[in-house]
Short mmCIF file of C-alpha atoms in Angstrom, two decimals:
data_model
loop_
_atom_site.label_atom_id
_atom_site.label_comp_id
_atom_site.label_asym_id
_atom_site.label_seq_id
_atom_site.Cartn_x
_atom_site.Cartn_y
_atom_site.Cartn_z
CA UNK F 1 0.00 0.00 0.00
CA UNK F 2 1.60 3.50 -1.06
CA UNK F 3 1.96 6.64 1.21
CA UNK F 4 -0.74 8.22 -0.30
CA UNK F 5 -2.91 5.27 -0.31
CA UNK F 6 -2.83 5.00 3.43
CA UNK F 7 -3.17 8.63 4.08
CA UNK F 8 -6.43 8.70 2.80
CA UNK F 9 -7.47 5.78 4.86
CA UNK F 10 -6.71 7.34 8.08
CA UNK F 11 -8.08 10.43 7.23
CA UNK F 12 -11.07 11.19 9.56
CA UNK F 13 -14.49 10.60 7.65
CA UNK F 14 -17.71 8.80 7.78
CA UNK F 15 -16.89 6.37 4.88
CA UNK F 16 -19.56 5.34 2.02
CA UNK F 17 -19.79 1.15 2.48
CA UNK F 18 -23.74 0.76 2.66
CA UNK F 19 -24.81 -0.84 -0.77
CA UNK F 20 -27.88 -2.00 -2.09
CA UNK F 21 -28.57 -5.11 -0.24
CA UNK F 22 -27.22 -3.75 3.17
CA UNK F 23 -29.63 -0.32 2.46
CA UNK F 24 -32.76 -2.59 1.89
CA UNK F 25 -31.77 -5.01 4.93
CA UNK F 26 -31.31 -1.68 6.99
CA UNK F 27 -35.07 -0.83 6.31
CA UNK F 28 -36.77 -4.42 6.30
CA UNK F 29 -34.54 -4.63 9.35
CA UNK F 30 -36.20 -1.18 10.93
CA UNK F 31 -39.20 -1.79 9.73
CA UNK F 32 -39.58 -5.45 10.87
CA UNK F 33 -39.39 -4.77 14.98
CA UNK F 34 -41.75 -5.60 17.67
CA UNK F 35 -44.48 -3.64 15.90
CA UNK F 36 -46.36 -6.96 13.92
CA UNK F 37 -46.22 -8.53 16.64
CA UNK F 38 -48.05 -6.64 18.78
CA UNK F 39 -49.90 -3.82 16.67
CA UNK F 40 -52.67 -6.54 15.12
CA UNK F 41 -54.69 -6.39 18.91
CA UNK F 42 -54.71 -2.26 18.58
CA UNK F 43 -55.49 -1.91 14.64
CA UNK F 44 -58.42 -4.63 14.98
CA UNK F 45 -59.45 -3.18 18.79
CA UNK F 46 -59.53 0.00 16.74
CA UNK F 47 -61.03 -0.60 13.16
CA UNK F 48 -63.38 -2.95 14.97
CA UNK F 49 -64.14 -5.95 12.47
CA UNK F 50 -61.33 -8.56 10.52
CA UNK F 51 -61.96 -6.90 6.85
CA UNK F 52 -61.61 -3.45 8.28
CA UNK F 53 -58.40 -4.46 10.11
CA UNK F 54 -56.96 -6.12 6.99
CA UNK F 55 -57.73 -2.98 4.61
CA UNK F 56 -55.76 -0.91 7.18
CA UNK F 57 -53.01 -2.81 7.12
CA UNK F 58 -52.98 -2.35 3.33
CA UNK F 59 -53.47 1.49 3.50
CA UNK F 60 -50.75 2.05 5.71
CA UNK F 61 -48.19 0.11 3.95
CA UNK F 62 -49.47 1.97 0.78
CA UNK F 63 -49.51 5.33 2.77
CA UNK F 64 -45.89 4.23 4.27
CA UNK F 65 -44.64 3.98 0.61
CA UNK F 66 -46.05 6.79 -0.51
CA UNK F 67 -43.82 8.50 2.03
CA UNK F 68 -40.99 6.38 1.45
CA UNK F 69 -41.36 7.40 -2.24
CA UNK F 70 -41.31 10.87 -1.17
CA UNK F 71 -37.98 10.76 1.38
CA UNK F 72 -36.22 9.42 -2.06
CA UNK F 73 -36.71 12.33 -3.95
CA UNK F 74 -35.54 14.30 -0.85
CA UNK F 75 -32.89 12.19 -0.41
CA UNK F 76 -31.34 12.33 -3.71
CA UNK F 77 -32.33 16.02 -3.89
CA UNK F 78 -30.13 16.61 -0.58
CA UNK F 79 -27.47 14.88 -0.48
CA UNK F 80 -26.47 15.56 3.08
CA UNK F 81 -27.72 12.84 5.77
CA UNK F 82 -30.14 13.73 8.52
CA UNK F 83 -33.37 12.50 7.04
CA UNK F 84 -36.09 14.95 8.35
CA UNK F 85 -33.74 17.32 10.20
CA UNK F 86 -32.02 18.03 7.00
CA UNK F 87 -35.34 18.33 4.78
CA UNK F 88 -36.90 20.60 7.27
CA UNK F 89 -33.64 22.74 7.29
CA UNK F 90 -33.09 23.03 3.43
CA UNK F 91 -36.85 23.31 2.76
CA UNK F 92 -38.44 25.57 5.53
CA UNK F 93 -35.97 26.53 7.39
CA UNK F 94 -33.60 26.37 11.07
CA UNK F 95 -36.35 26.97 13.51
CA UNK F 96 -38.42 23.50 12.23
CA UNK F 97 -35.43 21.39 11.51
CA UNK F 98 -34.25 22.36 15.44
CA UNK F 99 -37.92 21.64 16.23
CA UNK F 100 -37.93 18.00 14.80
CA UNK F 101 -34.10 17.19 16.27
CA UNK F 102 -35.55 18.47 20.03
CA UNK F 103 -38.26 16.35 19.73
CA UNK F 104 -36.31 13.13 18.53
CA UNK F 105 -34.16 13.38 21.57
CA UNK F 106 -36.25 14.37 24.16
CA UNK F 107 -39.05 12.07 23.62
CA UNK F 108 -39.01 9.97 20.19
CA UNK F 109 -36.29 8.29 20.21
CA UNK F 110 -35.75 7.17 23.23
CA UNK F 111 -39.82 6.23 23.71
CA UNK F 112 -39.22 4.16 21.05
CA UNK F 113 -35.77 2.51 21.64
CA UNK F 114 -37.49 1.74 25.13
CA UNK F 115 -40.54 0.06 23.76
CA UNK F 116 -39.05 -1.87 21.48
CA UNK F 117 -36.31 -3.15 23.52
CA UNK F 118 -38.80 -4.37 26.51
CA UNK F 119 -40.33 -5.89 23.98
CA UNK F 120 -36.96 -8.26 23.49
CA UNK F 121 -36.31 -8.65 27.00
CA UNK F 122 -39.93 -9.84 27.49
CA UNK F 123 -39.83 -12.44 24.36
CA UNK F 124 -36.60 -13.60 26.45
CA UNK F 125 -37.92 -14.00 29.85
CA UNK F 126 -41.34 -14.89 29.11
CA UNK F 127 -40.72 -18.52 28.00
CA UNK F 128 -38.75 -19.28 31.06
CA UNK F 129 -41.48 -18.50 33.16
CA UNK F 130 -44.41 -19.90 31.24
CA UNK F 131 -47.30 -20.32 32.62
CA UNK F 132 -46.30 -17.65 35.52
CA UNK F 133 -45.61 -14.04 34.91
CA UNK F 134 -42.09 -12.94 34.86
CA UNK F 135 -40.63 -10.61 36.85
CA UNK F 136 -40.52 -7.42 35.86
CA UNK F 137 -36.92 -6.25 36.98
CA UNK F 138 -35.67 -9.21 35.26
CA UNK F 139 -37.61 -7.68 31.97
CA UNK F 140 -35.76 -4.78 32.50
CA UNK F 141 -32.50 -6.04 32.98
CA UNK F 142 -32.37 -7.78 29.62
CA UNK F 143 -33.89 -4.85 28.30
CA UNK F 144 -31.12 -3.02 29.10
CA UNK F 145 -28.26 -5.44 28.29
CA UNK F 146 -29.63 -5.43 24.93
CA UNK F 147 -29.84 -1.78 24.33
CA UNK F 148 -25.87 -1.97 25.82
CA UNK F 149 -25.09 -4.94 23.18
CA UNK F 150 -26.42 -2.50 20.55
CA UNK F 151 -24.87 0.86 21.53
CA UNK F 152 -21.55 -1.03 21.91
CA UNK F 153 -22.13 -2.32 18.47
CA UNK F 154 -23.01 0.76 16.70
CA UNK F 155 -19.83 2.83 18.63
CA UNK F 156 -17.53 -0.51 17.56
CA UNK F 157 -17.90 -0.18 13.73
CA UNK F 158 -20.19 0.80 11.20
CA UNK F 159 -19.34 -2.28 9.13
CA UNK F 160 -20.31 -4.87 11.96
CA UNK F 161 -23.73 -2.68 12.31
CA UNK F 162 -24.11 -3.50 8.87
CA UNK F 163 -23.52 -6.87 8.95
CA UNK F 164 -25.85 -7.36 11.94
CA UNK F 165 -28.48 -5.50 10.85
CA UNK F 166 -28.47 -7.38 7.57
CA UNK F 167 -28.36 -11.40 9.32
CA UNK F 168 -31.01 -9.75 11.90
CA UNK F 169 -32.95 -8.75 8.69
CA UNK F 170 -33.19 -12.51 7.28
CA UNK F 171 -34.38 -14.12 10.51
CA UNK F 172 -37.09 -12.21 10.79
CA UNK F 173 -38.05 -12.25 7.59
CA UNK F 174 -38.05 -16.28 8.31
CA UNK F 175 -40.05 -15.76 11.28
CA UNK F 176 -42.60 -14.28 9.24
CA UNK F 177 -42.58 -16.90 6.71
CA UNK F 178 -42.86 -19.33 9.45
CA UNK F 179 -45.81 -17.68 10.56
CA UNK F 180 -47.60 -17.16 6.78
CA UNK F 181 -47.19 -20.59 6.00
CA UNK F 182 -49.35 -22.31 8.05
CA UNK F 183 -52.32 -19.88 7.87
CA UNK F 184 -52.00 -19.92 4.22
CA UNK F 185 -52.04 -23.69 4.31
CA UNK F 186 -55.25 -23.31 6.76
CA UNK F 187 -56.70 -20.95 4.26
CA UNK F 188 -56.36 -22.99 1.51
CA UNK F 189 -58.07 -26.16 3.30
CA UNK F 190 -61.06 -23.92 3.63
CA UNK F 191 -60.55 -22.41 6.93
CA UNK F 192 -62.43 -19.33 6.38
CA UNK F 193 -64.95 -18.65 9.08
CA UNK F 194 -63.41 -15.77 10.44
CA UNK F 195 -63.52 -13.75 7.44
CA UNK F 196 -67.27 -14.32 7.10
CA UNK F 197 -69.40 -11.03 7.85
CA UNK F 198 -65.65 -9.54 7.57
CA UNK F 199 -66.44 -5.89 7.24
CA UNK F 200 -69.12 -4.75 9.82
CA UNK F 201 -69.72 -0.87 10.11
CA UNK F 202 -70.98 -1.09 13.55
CA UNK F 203 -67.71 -0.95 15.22
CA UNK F 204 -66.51 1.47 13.40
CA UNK F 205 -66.21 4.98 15.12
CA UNK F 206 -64.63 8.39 13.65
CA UNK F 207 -62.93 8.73 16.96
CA UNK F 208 -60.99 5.61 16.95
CA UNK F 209 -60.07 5.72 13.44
CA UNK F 210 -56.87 7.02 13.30
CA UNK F 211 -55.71 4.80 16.77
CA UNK F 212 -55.98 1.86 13.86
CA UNK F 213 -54.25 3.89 11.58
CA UNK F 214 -51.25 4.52 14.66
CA UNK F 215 -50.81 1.05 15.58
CA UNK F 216 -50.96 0.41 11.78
CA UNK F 217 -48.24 3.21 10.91
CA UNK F 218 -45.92 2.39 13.94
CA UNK F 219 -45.39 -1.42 12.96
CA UNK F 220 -44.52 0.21 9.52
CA UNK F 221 -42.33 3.12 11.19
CA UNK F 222 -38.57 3.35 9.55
CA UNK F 223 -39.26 3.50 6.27
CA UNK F 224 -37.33 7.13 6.60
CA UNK F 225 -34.27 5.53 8.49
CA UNK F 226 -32.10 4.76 5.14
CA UNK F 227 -32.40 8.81 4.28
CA UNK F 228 -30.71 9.61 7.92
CA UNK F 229 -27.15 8.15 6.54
CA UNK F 230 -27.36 9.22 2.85
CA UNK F 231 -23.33 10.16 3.25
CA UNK F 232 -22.67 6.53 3.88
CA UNK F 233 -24.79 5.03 1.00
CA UNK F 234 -23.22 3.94 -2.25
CA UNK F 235 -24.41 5.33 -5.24
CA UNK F 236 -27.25 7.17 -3.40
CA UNK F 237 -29.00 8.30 -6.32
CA UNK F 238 -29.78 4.64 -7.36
CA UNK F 239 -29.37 2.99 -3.92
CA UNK F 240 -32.04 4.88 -2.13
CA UNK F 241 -34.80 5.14 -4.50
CA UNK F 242 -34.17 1.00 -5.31
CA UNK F 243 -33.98 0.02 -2.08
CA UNK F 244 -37.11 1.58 -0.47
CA UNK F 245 -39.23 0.16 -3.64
CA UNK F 246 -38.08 -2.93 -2.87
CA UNK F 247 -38.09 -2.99 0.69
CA UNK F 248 -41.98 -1.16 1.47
CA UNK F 249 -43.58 -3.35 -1.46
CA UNK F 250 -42.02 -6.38 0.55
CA UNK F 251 -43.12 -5.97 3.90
CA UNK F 252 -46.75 -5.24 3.03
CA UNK F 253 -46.93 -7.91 1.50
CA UNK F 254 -45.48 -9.80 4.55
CA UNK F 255 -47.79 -7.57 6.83
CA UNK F 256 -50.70 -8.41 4.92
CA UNK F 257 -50.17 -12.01 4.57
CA UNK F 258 -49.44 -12.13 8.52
CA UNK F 259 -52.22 -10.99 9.50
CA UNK F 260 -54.20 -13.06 7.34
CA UNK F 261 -52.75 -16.36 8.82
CA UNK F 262 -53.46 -14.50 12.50
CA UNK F 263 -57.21 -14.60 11.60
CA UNK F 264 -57.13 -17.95 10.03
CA UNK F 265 -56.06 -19.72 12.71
CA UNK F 266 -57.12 -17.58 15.54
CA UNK F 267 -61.04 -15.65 15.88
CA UNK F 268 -60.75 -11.97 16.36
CA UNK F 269 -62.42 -12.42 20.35
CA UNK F 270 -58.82 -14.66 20.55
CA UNK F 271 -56.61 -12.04 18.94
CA UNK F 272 -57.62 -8.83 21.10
CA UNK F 273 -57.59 -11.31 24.42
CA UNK F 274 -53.29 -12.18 23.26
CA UNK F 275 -51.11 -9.72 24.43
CA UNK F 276 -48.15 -11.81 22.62
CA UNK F 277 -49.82 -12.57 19.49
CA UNK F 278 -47.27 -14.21 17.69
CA UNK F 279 -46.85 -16.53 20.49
CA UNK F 280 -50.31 -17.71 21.10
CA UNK F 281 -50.64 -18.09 16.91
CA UNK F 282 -47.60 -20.68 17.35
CA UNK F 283 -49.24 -22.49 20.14
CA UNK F 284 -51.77 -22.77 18.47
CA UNK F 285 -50.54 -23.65 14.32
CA UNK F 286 -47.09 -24.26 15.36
CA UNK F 287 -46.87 -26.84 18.09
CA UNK F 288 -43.33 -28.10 17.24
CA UNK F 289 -41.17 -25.27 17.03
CA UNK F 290 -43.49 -22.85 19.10
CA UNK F 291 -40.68 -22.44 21.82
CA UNK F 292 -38.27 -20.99 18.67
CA UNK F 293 -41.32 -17.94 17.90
CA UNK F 294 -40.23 -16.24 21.01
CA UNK F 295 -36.81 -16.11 19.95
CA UNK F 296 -36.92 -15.15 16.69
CA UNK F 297 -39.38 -12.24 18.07
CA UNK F 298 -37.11 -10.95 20.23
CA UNK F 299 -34.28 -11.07 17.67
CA UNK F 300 -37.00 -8.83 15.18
CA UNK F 301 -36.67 -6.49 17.98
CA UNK F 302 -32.89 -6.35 18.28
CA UNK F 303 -33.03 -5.85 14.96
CA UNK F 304 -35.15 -2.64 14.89
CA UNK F 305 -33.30 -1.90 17.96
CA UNK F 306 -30.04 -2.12 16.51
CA UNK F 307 -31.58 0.16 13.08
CA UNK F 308 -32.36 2.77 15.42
CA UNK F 309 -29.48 3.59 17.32
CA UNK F 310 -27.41 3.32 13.47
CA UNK F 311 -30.02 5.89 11.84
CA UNK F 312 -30.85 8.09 15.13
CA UNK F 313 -27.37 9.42 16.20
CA UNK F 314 -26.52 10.65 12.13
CA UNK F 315 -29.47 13.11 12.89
CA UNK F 316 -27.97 14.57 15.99
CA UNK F 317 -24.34 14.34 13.76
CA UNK F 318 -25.90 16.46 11.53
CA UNK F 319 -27.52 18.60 13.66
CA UNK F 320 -24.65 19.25 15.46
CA UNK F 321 -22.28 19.69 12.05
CA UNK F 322 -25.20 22.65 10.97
CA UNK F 323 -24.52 24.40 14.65
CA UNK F 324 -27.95 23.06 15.91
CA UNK F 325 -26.18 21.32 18.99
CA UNK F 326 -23.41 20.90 20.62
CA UNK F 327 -19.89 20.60 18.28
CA UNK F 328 -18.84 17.37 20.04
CA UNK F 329 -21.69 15.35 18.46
CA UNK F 330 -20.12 16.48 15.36
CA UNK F 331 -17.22 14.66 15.78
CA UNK F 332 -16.15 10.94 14.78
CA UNK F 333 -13.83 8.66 16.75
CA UNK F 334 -10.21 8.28 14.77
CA UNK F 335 -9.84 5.22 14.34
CA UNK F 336 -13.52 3.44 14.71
CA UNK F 337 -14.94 6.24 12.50
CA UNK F 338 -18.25 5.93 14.03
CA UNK F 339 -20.55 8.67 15.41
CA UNK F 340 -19.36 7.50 18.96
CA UNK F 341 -20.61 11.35 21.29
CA UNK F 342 -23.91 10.93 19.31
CA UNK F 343 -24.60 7.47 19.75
CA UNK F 344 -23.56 7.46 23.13
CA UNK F 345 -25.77 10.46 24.10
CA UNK F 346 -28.70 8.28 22.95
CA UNK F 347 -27.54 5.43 25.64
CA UNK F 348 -28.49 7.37 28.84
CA UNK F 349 -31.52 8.86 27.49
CA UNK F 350 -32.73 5.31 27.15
CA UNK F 351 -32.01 3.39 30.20
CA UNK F 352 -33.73 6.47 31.83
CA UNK F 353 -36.68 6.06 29.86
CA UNK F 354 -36.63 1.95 30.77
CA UNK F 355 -36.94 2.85 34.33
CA UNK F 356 -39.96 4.74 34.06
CA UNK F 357 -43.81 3.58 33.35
CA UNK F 358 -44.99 5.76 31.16
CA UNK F 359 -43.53 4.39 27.57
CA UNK F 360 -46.72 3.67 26.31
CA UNK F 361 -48.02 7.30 27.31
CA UNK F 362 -44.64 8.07 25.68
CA UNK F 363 -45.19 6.10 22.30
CA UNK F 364 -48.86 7.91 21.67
CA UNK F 365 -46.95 11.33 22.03
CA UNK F 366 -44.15 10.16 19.92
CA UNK F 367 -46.73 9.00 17.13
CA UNK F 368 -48.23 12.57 16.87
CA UNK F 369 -44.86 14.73 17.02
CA UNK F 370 -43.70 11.71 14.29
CA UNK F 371 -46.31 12.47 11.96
CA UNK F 372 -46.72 15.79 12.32
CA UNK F 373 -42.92 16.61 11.41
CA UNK F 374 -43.03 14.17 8.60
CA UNK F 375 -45.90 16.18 7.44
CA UNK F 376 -44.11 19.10 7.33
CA UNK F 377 -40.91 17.66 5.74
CA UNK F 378 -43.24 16.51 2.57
CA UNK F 379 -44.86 20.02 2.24
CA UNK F 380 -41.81 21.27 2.20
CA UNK F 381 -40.80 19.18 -0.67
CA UNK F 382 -43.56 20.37 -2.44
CA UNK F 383 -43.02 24.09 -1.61
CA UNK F 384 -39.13 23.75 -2.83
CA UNK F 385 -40.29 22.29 -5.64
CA UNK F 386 -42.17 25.31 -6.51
CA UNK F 387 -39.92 27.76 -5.50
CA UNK F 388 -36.65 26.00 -7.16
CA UNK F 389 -38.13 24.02 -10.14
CA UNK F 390 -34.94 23.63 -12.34
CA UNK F 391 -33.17 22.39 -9.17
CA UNK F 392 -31.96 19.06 -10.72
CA UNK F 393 -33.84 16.12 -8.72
CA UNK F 394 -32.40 12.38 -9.92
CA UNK F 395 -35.19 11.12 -8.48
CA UNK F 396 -38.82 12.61 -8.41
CA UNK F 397 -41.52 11.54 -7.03
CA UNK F 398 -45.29 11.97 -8.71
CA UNK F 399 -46.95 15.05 -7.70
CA UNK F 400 -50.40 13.53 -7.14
CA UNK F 401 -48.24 10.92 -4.77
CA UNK F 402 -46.12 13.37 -2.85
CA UNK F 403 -49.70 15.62 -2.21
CA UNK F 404 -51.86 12.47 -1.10
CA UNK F 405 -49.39 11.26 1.67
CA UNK F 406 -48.93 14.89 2.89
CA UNK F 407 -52.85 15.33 2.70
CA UNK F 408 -53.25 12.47 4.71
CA UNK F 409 -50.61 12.87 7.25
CA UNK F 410 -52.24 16.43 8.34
CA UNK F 411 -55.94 14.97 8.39
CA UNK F 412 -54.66 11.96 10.66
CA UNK F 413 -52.83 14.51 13.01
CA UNK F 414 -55.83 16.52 12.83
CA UNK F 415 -58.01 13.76 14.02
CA UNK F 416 -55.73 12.92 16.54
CA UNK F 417 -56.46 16.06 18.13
CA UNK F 418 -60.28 15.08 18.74
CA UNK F 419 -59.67 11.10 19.42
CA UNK F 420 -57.01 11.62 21.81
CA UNK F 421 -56.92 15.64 22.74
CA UNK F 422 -54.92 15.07 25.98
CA UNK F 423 -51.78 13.38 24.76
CA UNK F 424 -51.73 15.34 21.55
CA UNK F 425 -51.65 18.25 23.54
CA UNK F 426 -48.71 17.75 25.62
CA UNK F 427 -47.09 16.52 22.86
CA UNK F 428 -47.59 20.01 21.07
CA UNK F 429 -46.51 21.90 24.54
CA UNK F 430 -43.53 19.41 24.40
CA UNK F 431 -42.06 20.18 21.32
CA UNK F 432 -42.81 24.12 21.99
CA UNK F 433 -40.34 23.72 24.81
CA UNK F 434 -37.66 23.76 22.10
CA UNK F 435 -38.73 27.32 20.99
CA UNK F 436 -36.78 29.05 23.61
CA UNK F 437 -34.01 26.71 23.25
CA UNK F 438 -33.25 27.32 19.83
CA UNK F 439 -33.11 31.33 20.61
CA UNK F 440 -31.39 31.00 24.01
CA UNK F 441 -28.74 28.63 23.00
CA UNK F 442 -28.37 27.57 19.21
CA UNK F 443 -27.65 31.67 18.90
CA UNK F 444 -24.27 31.62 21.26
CA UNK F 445 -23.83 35.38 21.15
CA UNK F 446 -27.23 35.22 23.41
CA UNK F 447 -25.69 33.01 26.35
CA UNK F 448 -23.29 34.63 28.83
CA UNK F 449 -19.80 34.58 28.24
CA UNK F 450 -19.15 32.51 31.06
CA UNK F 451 -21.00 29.79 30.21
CA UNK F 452 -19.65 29.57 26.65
CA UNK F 453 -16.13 28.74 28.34
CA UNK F 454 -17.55 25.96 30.71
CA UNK F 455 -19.29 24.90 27.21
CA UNK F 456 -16.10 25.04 25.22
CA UNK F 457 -14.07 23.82 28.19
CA UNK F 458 -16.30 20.57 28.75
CA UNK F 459 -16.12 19.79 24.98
CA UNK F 460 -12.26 19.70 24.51
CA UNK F 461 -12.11 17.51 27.65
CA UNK F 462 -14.76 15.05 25.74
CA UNK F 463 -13.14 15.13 22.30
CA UNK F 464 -10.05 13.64 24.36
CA UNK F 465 -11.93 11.25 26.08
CA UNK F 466 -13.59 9.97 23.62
CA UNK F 467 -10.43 10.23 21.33
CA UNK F 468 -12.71 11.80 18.52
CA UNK F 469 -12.38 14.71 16.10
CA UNK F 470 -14.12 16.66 13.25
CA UNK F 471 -14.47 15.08 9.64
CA UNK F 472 -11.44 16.02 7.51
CA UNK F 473 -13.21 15.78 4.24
CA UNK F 474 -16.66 16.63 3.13
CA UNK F 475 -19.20 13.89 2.47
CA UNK F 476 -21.91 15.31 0.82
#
């Protein structure tokens, strides 16, 4: 290897290694969490008969790909990574894009990461313990050595994340096949009573409505993950727009034909009573292998757990690269060249969360700031477009998609405000809180002197800590 050869592979730099396959396992992978496993019970609690519950499932994964289709064009349009942070900034602006990175780390992310990761410490317990319940410290314990496992992971190297993500991405698709399978087999025998009198309108109330469209658009929640590390995609132009075709038409399909084989082998009265779905289906059509279901459950969840903390932290890189936050998060570690301050920041934030009881409280809150900024990020697509329409776009959505998803997105926040006023609420009040943030501190000639120095002071000590430093060449 010459001189100059190895100069430019120590130089400092979030490097480009995530191809096509990796960038379609990274959003199966996100996709694919806890969220099918437990969402069916709230979308058919919700929509209130088995058709109903079905054609939700099909309109989110449509709506979910409309939006998907829509974060391509934005993120071949900006090439910077970030995902909605940088949309928000380039389209409407510092004050929104501040907004959206306040709320992802105050509330979002780590509701989420929380959720999702009891979720895998619960598939791991739970089968020791059968019939009894298991202890809820233990829960949390493996709850939290699997949110360690990942963190350490994700600080380690961006190439093992990779790897993970992608052999985490083809167990659970098995698991899902495992599951499809026998209901289709079921079906075919002419097992069909539960989708008799399928659709019934009775149920059905305005108010509800978009609760089934939630639990329906959370298990479907990362289709905007891949856009948060453009700088490390291959080829982005062609990588992103390939693999989120690919990977949204796939697990609809999946999500559809899951939750078929739920109602084939299980009545709707059986499904609502389950508060571990997949595992009572396998008791049930599965006898043999049921004991493996748990398992590869809670690996689905590492696996969206794992997609998280990879995708989350490039946000607050950004963020912090734009001026938005703190320089140290900024910086990458010298030899690892991972996003070690900003995935590290995410770890505390977490385990705090796991203590706490409120995560479900936390997830409804989440849903509605979600939404609401992902809302925002597609009108602003639309409003660039019309304010910079010979800005060259390799990849462009249709117009009648981009203003149907956005459409929707505001109507389903706006009836979120009357179905569930309370949450929605604080959630608004939360992300307000960032308001005086962004003019107190992102604008440093507004905080006293002194505390610019403690600032400044506490950030050289970290950057030797941590042994990390800014990027030495540009990546986007």
């Amino acid at each position: 290897m010459d001189a100059r050869q190895k100069k430019e592979d120590e130089v400092v730099h979030l490097r480009r290694q995530i191809g096509p396959l990796p960038a379609a396992s990274f959003i199966i992978g996100t996709v694919v969490g806890s969220g099918i496993f437990i969402a069916p019970k709230g979308v058919l609690m919700n929509s209130g008969s088995v058709g109903l519950s079905l054609l939700v499932w099909a309109l989110c994964g449509v709506l979910s790909l409309f939006g998907a289709l829509c974060y391509a064009e934005l993120g071949t349009t900006f090439t910077k990574s970030g995902g909605h942070y940088t949309y928000l900034l380039e389209t409407l602006g510092p004050l929104p894009a501040f907004l959206r990175l306040w709320v992802e780390f105050l509330f979002i992310r780590p509701a989420v990461a929380s959720y999702v990761s009891l979720a895998f410490g619960r598939y791991v317990v739970e089968p020791f313990f059968t019939p009894c319940d298991a202890p809820v410290s233990l829960i949390r314990l493996v709850s939290l050595l699997g949110v360690t496992f990942v963190v350490a992971v994700n600080c380690w190297s961006v190439t093992v994340a990779s790897r993970t993500q992608v052999t985490l991405t083809f167990i659970k698709t098995f698991a899902l096949v495992l599951i499809i399978v026998p209901g289709i087999m079921a079906l075919a025998k002419g097992k069909t009573e539960n989708f008799r009198n399928g659709f019934e309108f009775e149920a059905l109330t305005l108010d509800r409505l978009p609760l089934a469209f939630y639990n329906g658009l959370y298990a479907y929640g990362g289709w905007f993950y891949l856009n948060t590390v453009t700088e490390e995609v291959i080829n982005p132009n062609r990588t992103i727009p390939l693999a989120i075709m690919c990977s949204m038409v796939t697990v609809t399909v999946l999500y559809v034909l899951v939750n078929v084989s739920y109602y084939t082998v299980m009545t709707p009265a059986e499904l609502l009573q389950s508060d571990a779905v997949a595992v009572t289906f396998a008791n049930r059509a599965l006898q043999g292998v049921s004991t493996v279901i748990p398992l590869l459950v809670a690996l689905s969840c590492l696996g969206a757990l794992n997609g998280g903390f990879f995708s989350a932290p490039r946000m607050l890189f950004v963020g912090a690269r734009e001026g938005h936050w703190p320089p140290i998060f900024s910086m990458i570690h010298i030899r690892r060249h991972t996003p070690l301050p900003a995935v590290l920041f995410l770890y505390p934030l977490v385990v705090l969360m796991l203590v706490t009881e409120e995560i479900q409280h936390l997830i409804s809150l989440a849903s509605f700031a979600r939404w609401f900024f992902i809302a925002l990020a597609t009108l602003g697509m639309l409003v660039h477009r019309f304010r910079f329409p010979d800005i060259p776009r390799p990849f462009k959505v249709p117009l009648a998609v981009a203003v149907t998803f956005t459409a929707v997105c505001f109507f389903i926040v706006g009836l979120s405000l009357y179905s569930d006023p309370w949450n929605t609420g604080r959630s608004c009040a939360l992300t307000l809180t960032g308001v005086p943030v962004y003019y107190v501190a992102v604008h440093r000639s507004r905080l006293p002197p002194r505390w610019r120095r403690v600032f400044d002071y506490c950030g050289e000590k970290l950057q030797i800590l941590l042994e990390v430093a800014q990027q030495e060449v540009k990546t986007y």
